[in-house]
Tab-separated table of C-alpha atoms in Angstrom:
chain	number	residue	atom	x	y	z
A	261	UNK	CA	0.057	0.044	0.042
A	262	UNK	CA	2.724	2.693	0.883
A	263	UNK	CA	4.705	1.749	-2.613
A	264	UNK	CA	1.421	2.491	-4.354
A	265	UNK	CA	0.912	5.599	-2.661
A	266	UNK	CA	4.207	6.599	-3.560
A	267	UNK	CA	4.445	5.557	-7.082
A	268	UNK	CA	1.093	7.226	-7.876
A	269	UNK	CA	2.627	10.435	-6.239
A	270	UNK	CA	5.885	10.314	-7.917
A	271	UNK	CA	4.138	9.944	-11.368
A	272	UNK	CA	1.547	12.843	-10.501
A	273	UNK	CA	4.451	15.015	-9.752
A	274	UNK	CA	6.234	14.512	-12.971
A	275	UNK	CA	3.308	14.622	-14.796
A	276	UNK	CA	2.395	18.117	-12.867
A	277	UNK	CA	5.237	19.974	-14.496
A	278	UNK	CA	4.103	19.346	-17.950
A	279	UNK	CA	0.695	19.931	-16.669
A	280	UNK	CA	-1.083	16.483	-17.062
A	281	UNK	CA	-3.958	15.683	-15.135
A	282	UNK	CA	-3.572	13.336	-12.004
A	283	UNK	CA	-6.072	10.670	-13.102
A	284	UNK	CA	-4.503	8.904	-15.888
A	285	UNK	CA	-1.000	9.138	-14.191
A	286	UNK	CA	-2.432	7.340	-11.025
A	287	UNK	CA	-4.052	4.659	-13.667
A	288	UNK	CA	-0.496	4.483	-15.189
A	289	UNK	CA	1.164	3.973	-11.958
A	290	UNK	CA	-1.037	0.671	-11.412
A	291	UNK	CA	-0.589	-0.880	-15.164
A	292	UNK	CA	3.542	-0.310	-14.574
A	293	UNK	CA	3.550	-2.043	-11.272
A	294	UNK	CA	0.781	-4.499	-11.381
A	295	UNK	CA	0.857	-8.454	-12.447
A	296	UNK	CA	0.216	-7.787	-15.975
A	297	UNK	CA	3.422	-5.907	-16.762
A	298	UNK	CA	6.637	-7.270	-16.742
A	299	UNK	CA	9.552	-5.996	-14.624
A	300	UNK	CA	8.603	-4.972	-10.626
A	301	UNK	CA	5.371	-6.000	-9.553
A	302	UNK	CA	3.872	-4.334	-6.661
A	303	UNK	CA	0.489	-5.890	-6.296
A	304	UNK	CA	0.460	-9.303	-7.516
A	305	UNK	CA	-3.234	-9.608	-6.912
A	306	UNK	CA	-5.614	-6.323	-7.544
A	307	UNK	CA	-8.200	-7.797	-5.089
A	308	UNK	CA	-5.513	-7.019	-2.277
A	309	UNK	CA	-6.450	-3.194	-2.792
A	310	UNK	CA	-10.382	-3.733	-3.299
A	311	UNK	CA	-11.864	-2.582	0.147
A	312	UNK	CA	-9.225	0.546	0.075
A	313	UNK	CA	-10.463	0.976	-3.734
A	314	UNK	CA	-14.142	0.736	-2.758
A	315	UNK	CA	-13.730	3.309	0.165
A	316	UNK	CA	-12.015	5.592	-2.372
A	317	UNK	CA	-14.805	5.390	-4.755
A	318	UNK	CA	-16.874	6.223	-1.649
A	319	UNK	CA	-15.168	9.477	-0.562
A	320	UNK	CA	-15.055	10.747	-4.117
A	321	UNK	CA	-18.925	10.522	-4.426
A	322	UNK	CA	-19.804	11.770	-0.714
A	323	UNK	CA	-17.773	14.721	-1.437
A	324	UNK	CA	-19.801	15.047	-4.694
A	325	UNK	CA	-22.748	15.021	-2.524
A	326	UNK	CA	-21.535	17.463	-0.129
A	327	UNK	CA	-21.128	19.994	-2.690
A	328	UNK	CA	-24.750	19.334	-4.757
A	329	UNK	CA	-27.169	21.023	-2.378
A	330	UNK	CA	-30.644	20.069	-2.512
A	331	UNK	CA	-31.952	23.673	-3.453
A	332	UNK	CA	-30.277	22.936	-6.651
A	333	UNK	CA	-32.493	19.869	-7.100
A	334	UNK	CA	-35.035	21.691	-6.365
A	335	UNK	CA	-34.806	24.442	-8.678
A	336	UNK	CA	-33.512	22.594	-11.992
A	337	UNK	CA	-35.349	19.088	-11.090
A	338	UNK	CA	-36.995	19.042	-14.351
A	339	UNK	CA	-34.202	20.305	-16.575
A	340	UNK	CA	-31.611	18.288	-14.818
A	341	UNK	CA	-33.971	15.174	-15.553
A	342	UNK	CA	-34.346	16.083	-19.078
A	343	UNK	CA	-30.595	16.915	-19.392
A	344	UNK	CA	-29.979	13.087	-17.948
A	345	UNK	CA	-32.663	11.563	-20.178
A	346	UNK	CA	-31.484	12.685	-23.071
A	347	UNK	CA	-27.434	11.884	-22.361
A	348	UNK	CA	-28.612	8.169	-21.663
A	349	UNK	CA	-30.939	7.807	-24.623
A	350	UNK	CA	-27.825	9.178	-26.631
A	351	UNK	CA	-24.962	7.133	-25.121
A	352	UNK	CA	-26.683	4.006	-24.214
A	353	UNK	CA	-28.660	3.919	-27.256
A	354	UNK	CA	-25.595	4.373	-29.233
A	355	UNK	CA	-23.654	1.457	-27.250
A	356	UNK	CA	-26.744	-0.959	-27.782
A	357	UNK	CA	-26.573	-0.215	-31.795
A	358	UNK	CA	-22.724	-0.649	-31.534
A	359	UNK	CA	-23.007	-4.142	-29.445
A	360	UNK	CA	-25.292	-5.041	-32.036
A	361	UNK	CA	-23.167	-3.971	-34.837
A	362	UNK	CA	-20.041	-5.644	-33.459
A	363	UNK	CA	-21.866	-9.181	-33.791
A	364	UNK	CA	-20.667	-10.640	-30.853
A	365	UNK	CA	-24.189	-11.538	-29.564
A	366	UNK	CA	-27.176	-10.003	-27.768
A	367	UNK	CA	-26.267	-10.259	-24.388
A	368	UNK	CA	-22.791	-8.730	-25.176
A	369	UNK	CA	-24.959	-6.062	-26.793
A	370	UNK	CA	-26.884	-5.446	-23.563
A	371	UNK	CA	-23.582	-5.201	-21.824
A	372	UNK	CA	-21.963	-2.875	-24.359
A	373	UNK	CA	-24.931	-0.513	-23.999
A	374	UNK	CA	-24.013	0.231	-20.330
A	375	UNK	CA	-20.121	0.491	-20.876
A	376	UNK	CA	-20.264	2.962	-23.604
A	377	UNK	CA	-23.394	4.767	-22.028
A	378	UNK	CA	-22.570	5.818	-18.701
A	379	UNK	CA	-19.832	7.940	-17.415
A	380	UNK	CA	-17.139	7.464	-14.409
A	381	UNK	CA	-18.676	9.411	-11.357
A	382	UNK	CA	-15.444	9.046	-9.815
A	383	UNK	CA	-13.264	10.521	-12.666
A	384	UNK	CA	-15.866	13.165	-13.339
A	385	UNK	CA	-15.933	14.304	-9.530
A	386	UNK	CA	-12.280	14.353	-9.448
A	387	UNK	CA	-11.991	16.245	-12.973
A	388	UNK	CA	-14.475	18.956	-11.847
A	389	UNK	CA	-12.202	19.331	-8.375
A	390	UNK	CA	-9.068	19.292	-10.223
A	391	UNK	CA	-10.016	21.963	-12.733
A	392	UNK	CA	-11.520	24.197	-10.155
A	393	UNK	CA	-15.074	23.960	-12.047
A	394	UNK	CA	-17.278	23.075	-9.003
A	395	UNK	CA	-18.712	26.937	-8.908
A	396	UNK	CA	-19.466	26.841	-12.687
A	397	UNK	CA	-23.015	27.153	-13.977
A	398	UNK	CA	-22.561	24.157	-16.303
A	399	UNK	CA	-21.304	21.628	-13.033
A	400	UNK	CA	-24.950	21.822	-11.938
A	401	UNK	CA	-26.569	19.799	-15.093
A	402	UNK	CA	-23.333	17.796	-14.837
A	403	UNK	CA	-24.031	16.322	-11.849
A	404	UNK	CA	-27.934	16.009	-12.191
A	405	UNK	CA	-26.789	13.921	-15.357
A	406	UNK	CA	-24.489	12.035	-13.197
A	407	UNK	CA	-27.606	11.299	-10.713
A	408	UNK	CA	-29.974	10.489	-13.294
A	409	UNK	CA	-27.197	8.033	-14.585
A	410	UNK	CA	-26.851	6.347	-11.110
A	411	UNK	CA	-30.715	6.012	-10.462
A	412	UNK	CA	-30.517	4.188	-14.533
A	413	UNK	CA	-27.725	2.008	-13.298
A	414	UNK	CA	-29.390	0.860	-9.954
A	415	UNK	CA	-32.365	-0.526	-12.510
A	416	UNK	CA	-29.970	-1.391	-14.994
A	417	UNK	CA	-28.270	-3.712	-13.412
A	418	UNK	CA	-31.295	-5.263	-11.759
A	419	UNK	CA	-32.442	-5.960	-15.241
A	420	UNK	CA	-29.003	-7.162	-16.563
A	421	UNK	CA	-28.303	-9.718	-13.607
A	422	UNK	CA	-31.009	-12.158	-14.446
A	423	UNK	CA	-29.782	-11.827	-18.417
A	424	UNK	CA	-26.158	-12.819	-17.558
A	425	UNK	CA	-26.970	-15.280	-14.894
A	426	UNK	CA	-29.166	-17.166	-17.261
A	427	UNK	CA	-32.170	-16.773	-15.047
A	428	UNK	CA	-35.895	-17.110	-16.257
A	429	UNK	CA	-37.894	-15.783	-13.550
A	430	UNK	CA	-39.076	-12.065	-14.254
A	431	UNK	CA	-40.630	-11.689	-11.064
A	432	UNK	CA	-37.476	-12.058	-9.379
A	433	UNK	CA	-35.760	-9.444	-11.657
A	434	UNK	CA	-38.712	-7.051	-10.905
A	435	UNK	CA	-38.378	-7.841	-7.407
A	436	UNK	CA	-34.741	-6.819	-7.172
A	437	UNK	CA	-35.730	-3.764	-9.207
A	438	UNK	CA	-38.477	-2.886	-6.797
A	439	UNK	CA	-36.171	-3.190	-3.691
A	440	UNK	CA	-33.246	-1.069	-5.565
A	441	UNK	CA	-35.991	1.896	-6.511
A	442	UNK	CA	-37.402	1.630	-3.090
A	443	UNK	CA	-34.284	2.290	-1.099
A	444	UNK	CA	-33.478	4.934	-3.419
A	445	UNK	CA	-36.247	6.674	-2.631
A	446	UNK	CA	-36.039	6.039	1.063
A	447	UNK	CA	-32.441	7.745	0.741
A	448	UNK	CA	-34.176	10.640	-0.902
A	449	UNK	CA	-36.635	11.320	1.789
A	450	UNK	CA	-34.242	11.138	4.145
A	451	UNK	CA	-31.956	13.316	2.625
A	452	UNK	CA	-34.715	15.898	2.195
A	453	UNK	CA	-36.403	15.757	5.734
A	454	UNK	CA	-33.992	14.139	7.798
A	455	UNK	CA	-31.177	17.097	7.575
A	456	UNK	CA	-32.079	18.580	10.962
A	457	UNK	CA	-32.251	15.396	12.747
A	458	UNK	CA	-28.758	14.480	11.465
A	459	UNK	CA	-27.383	17.754	12.008
A	460	UNK	CA	-28.002	17.558	15.935
A	461	UNK	CA	-26.664	13.678	15.880
A	462	UNK	CA	-23.223	14.851	14.538
A	463	UNK	CA	-22.680	18.384	15.806
A	464	UNK	CA	-19.552	18.451	17.606
A	465	UNK	CA	-16.741	21.212	18.292
A	466	UNK	CA	-14.163	18.187	18.051
A	467	UNK	CA	-13.057	17.913	14.468
A	468	UNK	CA	-12.105	14.117	15.690
A	469	UNK	CA	-15.323	13.141	16.268
A	470	UNK	CA	-16.737	15.115	13.579
A	471	UNK	CA	-14.231	12.958	11.130
A	472	UNK	CA	-15.200	9.710	12.591
A	473	UNK	CA	-19.059	10.630	12.665
A	474	UNK	CA	-19.446	11.713	8.498
A	475	UNK	CA	-17.183	8.496	7.750
A	476	UNK	CA	-19.094	6.267	9.596
A	477	UNK	CA	-22.389	7.529	8.208
A	478	UNK	CA	-20.902	7.622	4.792
A	479	UNK	CA	-19.349	4.005	4.637
A	480	UNK	CA	-22.621	2.688	6.665
A	481	UNK	CA	-24.892	4.191	4.325
A	482	UNK	CA	-22.788	2.857	0.952
A	483	UNK	CA	-22.480	-0.877	2.386
A	484	UNK	CA	-26.106	-0.569	2.918
A	485	UNK	CA	-26.875	0.737	-0.468
A	486	UNK	CA	-25.104	-2.584	-2.038
A	487	UNK	CA	-27.089	-4.849	0.097
A	488	UNK	CA	-30.355	-3.378	-1.413
A	489	UNK	CA	-28.834	-3.502	-4.903
A	490	UNK	CA	-28.049	-0.048	-5.188
A	491	UNK	CA	-24.413	1.159	-6.083
A	492	UNK	CA	-22.700	2.131	-2.877
A	493	UNK	CA	-21.311	5.400	-4.564
A	494	UNK	CA	-24.927	6.723	-4.943
A	495	UNK	CA	-25.654	5.905	-1.049
A	496	UNK	CA	-22.598	7.752	-0.317
A	497	UNK	CA	-23.869	10.517	-3.096
A	498	UNK	CA	-26.832	10.624	-0.541
A	499	UNK	CA	-25.328	11.051	2.670
A	500	UNK	CA	-23.096	13.757	1.042
A	501	UNK	CA	-26.081	15.340	0.251
A	502	UNK	CA	-27.881	15.321	3.717
A	503	UNK	CA	-24.633	16.355	5.543
A	504	UNK	CA	-24.212	19.111	3.360
A	505	UNK	CA	-27.046	20.836	4.470
A	506	UNK	CA	-26.190	20.685	8.368
A	507	UNK	CA	-24.595	23.367	10.396
A	508	UNK	CA	-21.662	21.209	10.517
A	509	UNK	CA	-21.639	20.985	6.480
A	510	UNK	CA	-18.605	23.296	6.039
A	511	UNK	CA	-16.056	21.455	8.321
A	512	UNK	CA	-16.831	18.485	6.838
A	513	UNK	CA	-15.937	19.991	3.314
A	514	UNK	CA	-12.389	21.136	4.803
A	515	UNK	CA	-11.906	17.709	6.604
A	516	UNK	CA	-12.881	14.929	4.236
A	517	UNK	CA	-10.366	16.645	1.245
A	518	UNK	CA	-7.143	14.569	2.892
A	519	UNK	CA	-9.053	11.591	3.231
A	520	UNK	CA	-10.796	12.111	-0.775
A	521	UNK	CA	-7.300	12.565	-2.411
A	522	UNK	CA	-5.275	9.938	-0.322
A	523	UNK	CA	-8.003	7.074	-1.207
A	524	UNK	CA	-9.116	8.507	-4.436
A	525	UNK	CA	-5.532	8.327	-5.631
A	526	UNK	CA	-5.925	4.527	-4.503
A	527	UNK	CA	-9.001	3.990	-6.425
A	528	UNK	CA	-7.402	4.740	-9.754
A	529	UNK	CA	-4.181	3.017	-8.964
A	530	UNK	CA	-6.289	-0.141	-8.301
A	531	UNK	CA	-8.189	0.495	-11.252
A	532	UNK	CA	-4.751	0.190	-13.234
A	533	UNK	CA	-3.801	-2.733	-11.944
A	534	UNK	CA	-6.778	-4.708	-13.495
A	535	UNK	CA	-5.640	-3.777	-16.965
A	536	UNK	CA	-3.696	-6.323	-18.949
A	537	UNK	CA	-2.021	-4.636	-21.743
A	538	UNK	CA	-1.247	-7.687	-23.713
A	539	UNK	CA	-4.771	-7.898	-24.371
A	540	UNK	CA	-5.328	-4.735	-25.715
A	541	UNK	CA	-4.130	-5.323	-29.631
A	542	UNK	CA	-6.527	-7.911	-30.185
A	543	UNK	CA	-9.370	-5.430	-29.868
A	544	UNK	CA	-7.923	-2.234	-31.192
A	545	UNK	CA	-10.031	-1.350	-34.035
A	546	UNK	CA	-13.611	-2.099	-32.238
A	547	UNK	CA	-12.078	-0.134	-29.272
A	548	UNK	CA	-11.125	3.125	-31.318
A	549	UNK	CA	-14.840	2.823	-33.131
A	550	UNK	CA	-16.251	2.666	-29.835
A	551	UNK	CA	-14.338	6.005	-28.563
A	552	UNK	CA	-15.349	7.620	-31.861
A	553	UNK	CA	-18.859	6.817	-31.057
A	554	UNK	CA	-18.578	8.107	-27.556
A	555	UNK	CA	-16.777	11.545	-28.782
A	556	UNK	CA	-19.470	12.309	-31.069
A	557	UNK	CA	-22.242	11.243	-28.617
A	558	UNK	CA	-20.761	13.317	-25.472
A	559	UNK	CA	-20.649	16.294	-28.100
A	560	UNK	CA	-24.766	16.094	-29.082
A	561	UNK	CA	-25.401	15.554	-25.231
A	562	UNK	CA	-23.503	18.540	-24.472
A	563	UNK	CA	-25.223	20.810	-27.240
A	564	UNK	CA	-28.412	19.536	-25.993
A	565	UNK	CA	-27.778	19.996	-22.268
A	566	UNK	CA	-26.191	23.357	-23.177
A	567	UNK	CA	-29.563	24.168	-25.075
A	568	UNK	CA	-32.064	23.006	-22.155
A	569	UNK	CA	-30.261	25.377	-19.669
A	570	UNK	CA	-29.601	28.230	-22.216
A	571	UNK	CA	-25.872	27.804	-22.552
A	572	UNK	CA	-23.682	29.034	-24.708
A	573	UNK	CA	-20.620	27.105	-26.500
A	574	UNK	CA	-17.964	26.981	-23.682
A	575	UNK	CA	-20.393	25.500	-20.990
A	576	UNK	CA	-21.430	23.013	-23.895
A	577	UNK	CA	-17.957	22.134	-24.279
A	578	UNK	CA	-17.228	21.774	-20.494
A	579	UNK	CA	-20.298	19.554	-20.502
A	580	UNK	CA	-19.264	17.459	-23.510
A	581	UNK	CA	-15.446	16.567	-22.064
A	582	UNK	CA	-16.204	16.370	-18.702
A	583	UNK	CA	-18.687	13.193	-18.841
A	584	UNK	CA	-16.398	11.468	-21.712
A	585	UNK	CA	-14.299	9.367	-19.154
A	586	UNK	CA	-15.663	5.888	-18.649
A	587	UNK	CA	-14.684	3.528	-15.477
A	588	UNK	CA	-15.522	1.787	-12.232
A	589	UNK	CA	-18.900	0.788	-13.583
A	590	UNK	CA	-17.482	-0.192	-16.965
A	591	UNK	CA	-14.981	-2.802	-14.977
A	592	UNK	CA	-17.972	-3.795	-12.930
A	593	UNK	CA	-19.793	-4.962	-16.211
A	594	UNK	CA	-16.332	-6.665	-17.057
A	595	UNK	CA	-16.512	-8.641	-14.006
A	596	UNK	CA	-20.099	-9.793	-14.565
A	597	UNK	CA	-19.540	-10.685	-18.234
A	598	UNK	CA	-16.428	-12.797	-17.164
A	599	UNK	CA	-18.831	-14.687	-14.668
A	600	UNK	CA	-21.170	-15.295	-17.202
A	601	UNK	CA	-18.901	-16.507	-19.858
A	602	UNK	CA	-19.678	-13.908	-22.618
A	603	UNK	CA	-17.397	-13.434	-25.709
A	604	UNK	CA	-13.579	-13.703	-24.691
A	605	UNK	CA	-13.282	-10.409	-26.532
A	606	UNK	CA	-15.499	-8.491	-24.210
A	607	UNK	CA	-12.909	-8.251	-21.239
A	608	UNK	CA	-9.978	-6.837	-23.067
A	609	UNK	CA	-12.350	-4.577	-25.151
A	610	UNK	CA	-13.321	-3.027	-22.133
A	611	UNK	CA	-10.433	-2.170	-20.463
A	612	UNK	CA	-8.791	-0.920	-23.620
A	613	UNK	CA	-11.733	1.263	-24.136
A	614	UNK	CA	-12.037	2.330	-20.447
A	615	UNK	CA	-8.135	3.024	-20.200
A	616	UNK	CA	-8.168	5.509	-23.463
A	617	UNK	CA	-11.253	7.394	-22.227
A	618	UNK	CA	-9.499	7.855	-18.633
A	619	UNK	CA	-7.024	9.131	-20.209
A	620	UNK	CA	-8.584	11.268	-22.923
A	621	UNK	CA	-11.382	12.577	-20.686
A	622	UNK	CA	-9.165	14.562	-18.035
A	623	UNK	CA	-6.782	15.902	-20.771
A	624	UNK	CA	-9.961	16.907	-23.313
A	625	UNK	CA	-11.718	18.630	-20.446
A	626	UNK	CA	-8.773	20.624	-19.452
A	627	UNK	CA	-8.602	21.998	-22.947
A	628	UNK	CA	-12.556	22.105	-23.676
A	629	UNK	CA	-11.953	25.550	-24.860
A	630	UNK	CA	-10.341	24.090	-28.221
A	631	UNK	CA	-13.570	21.981	-28.409
A	632	UNK	CA	-15.848	25.477	-27.770
A	633	UNK	CA	-14.367	26.985	-30.744
A	634	UNK	CA	-15.646	24.902	-33.283
A	635	UNK	CA	-19.045	24.533	-31.749
A	636	UNK	CA	-22.191	27.104	-32.614
A	637	UNK	CA	-21.724	30.276	-31.206
A	638	UNK	CA	-18.354	29.194	-30.045
A	639	UNK	CA	-15.596	31.534	-32.337
A	640	UNK	CA	-14.668	33.348	-29.258
A	641	UNK	CA	-13.759	30.026	-27.269
A	642	UNK	CA	-16.890	30.199	-25.628
A	643	UNK	CA	-16.242	33.737	-23.455
A	644	UNK	CA	-19.421	35.623	-22.176
A	645	UNK	CA	-21.217	32.850	-22.559
A	646	UNK	CA	-22.080	31.897	-19.062
A	647	UNK	CA	-19.231	29.463	-18.559
A	648	UNK	CA	-15.146	28.981	-18.744
A	649	UNK	CA	-14.837	28.587	-22.100
A	650	UNK	CA	-11.153	28.064	-21.670
A	651	UNK	CA	-11.755	25.128	-19.264
A	652	UNK	CA	-10.184	26.998	-15.865
A	653	UNK	CA	-11.335	28.055	-13.154
A	654	UNK	CA	-14.783	29.040	-12.108
A	655	UNK	CA	-16.945	32.112	-13.747
A	656	UNK	CA	-17.580	33.398	-10.190
A	657	UNK	CA	-13.821	34.136	-9.276
A	658	UNK	CA	-13.325	35.312	-12.580
A	659	UNK	CA	-16.353	37.993	-12.868
A	660	UNK	CA	-15.320	39.352	-9.161
A	661	UNK	CA	-11.719	40.147	-10.308
A	662	UNK	CA	-13.457	41.766	-13.634
A	663	UNK	CA	-15.559	44.038	-11.281
A	664	UNK	CA	-12.927	44.550	-9.225
A	665	UNK	CA	-11.019	45.818	-12.341
A	666	UNK	CA	-13.607	47.876	-13.747
A	667	UNK	CA	-14.180	49.719	-9.986
């Protein structure tokens, strides 16, 4: 574990000198020091870091919930639902069509629909934090799309499980879906009406007790969520949503930062451990075709979301590139597909596809102003359209600086 932290830190420091994002460097550290690459093998079994990796994902999504206020959900709920539905229709639909076009089989096509259709919540969160875009206006639809994706994810997995397992019981699949949806509804009600009660429960002037309290709640609810068939990450997100509105919310945001960064690095390192570079050449052309399809669909989805929220080219480019990365959910599907004895090409395809987009996504997000210039109305790189066309700092501080200069 110490070697994993140090390897990630060394590569990230080297990458920062040429302005590379940390995410692909953490993944690269896992690939280079994992069991599938010749040389030093730091971790021979990726499952050794499974719990720490899960904790990293939980903390990343918990932080995202802290930054995503309930007022934002209430103010733009319909628009967020429409933007999320449009994103899923474009990307999941394209993924399903691509899966059938490959001709690997119906079950394989259903798996590929989820692989190509759903963004990586962990990478999206890290990109927003690293680029300082949490305060940008277009971040609200990005987070709304992630929430819609997570709700869809719970229902999708419940529907896919009996197909992959070969089960012929429709009633069992319906019951699993109903259980997952019911628990999501209970979490939403708790986040909406239980804030005052939770605020009194965790209120303390002692930072040590506060850290133990919010960490315990987040991890516990994440574990219970998984038991109900809901992704543990969405359970952690809902806890963050709840605690962010308490009197201790600002202190929690400050205290969770080092935990989020440390275990988030382990999550991406563990992701790299699972990738076998030797399998990638056999599926190179399908992977490149899938990446091209995803790029096109994300641009269309970004333009659609920007039109729904009346944004310009800059925010449209930010939305398109921020949501581009694929990650942890695709790996879950790869594991399920391997257990279901599906086409042997599926696992290396998913690994190659995810690796390229995990690297390309953060890089593209940091240079979204290039895309903004070629989008409709983006001749000036998206400046003045309500978003940061340069892919840099949030609009709020920039506008304050401009106002001060004018004064």
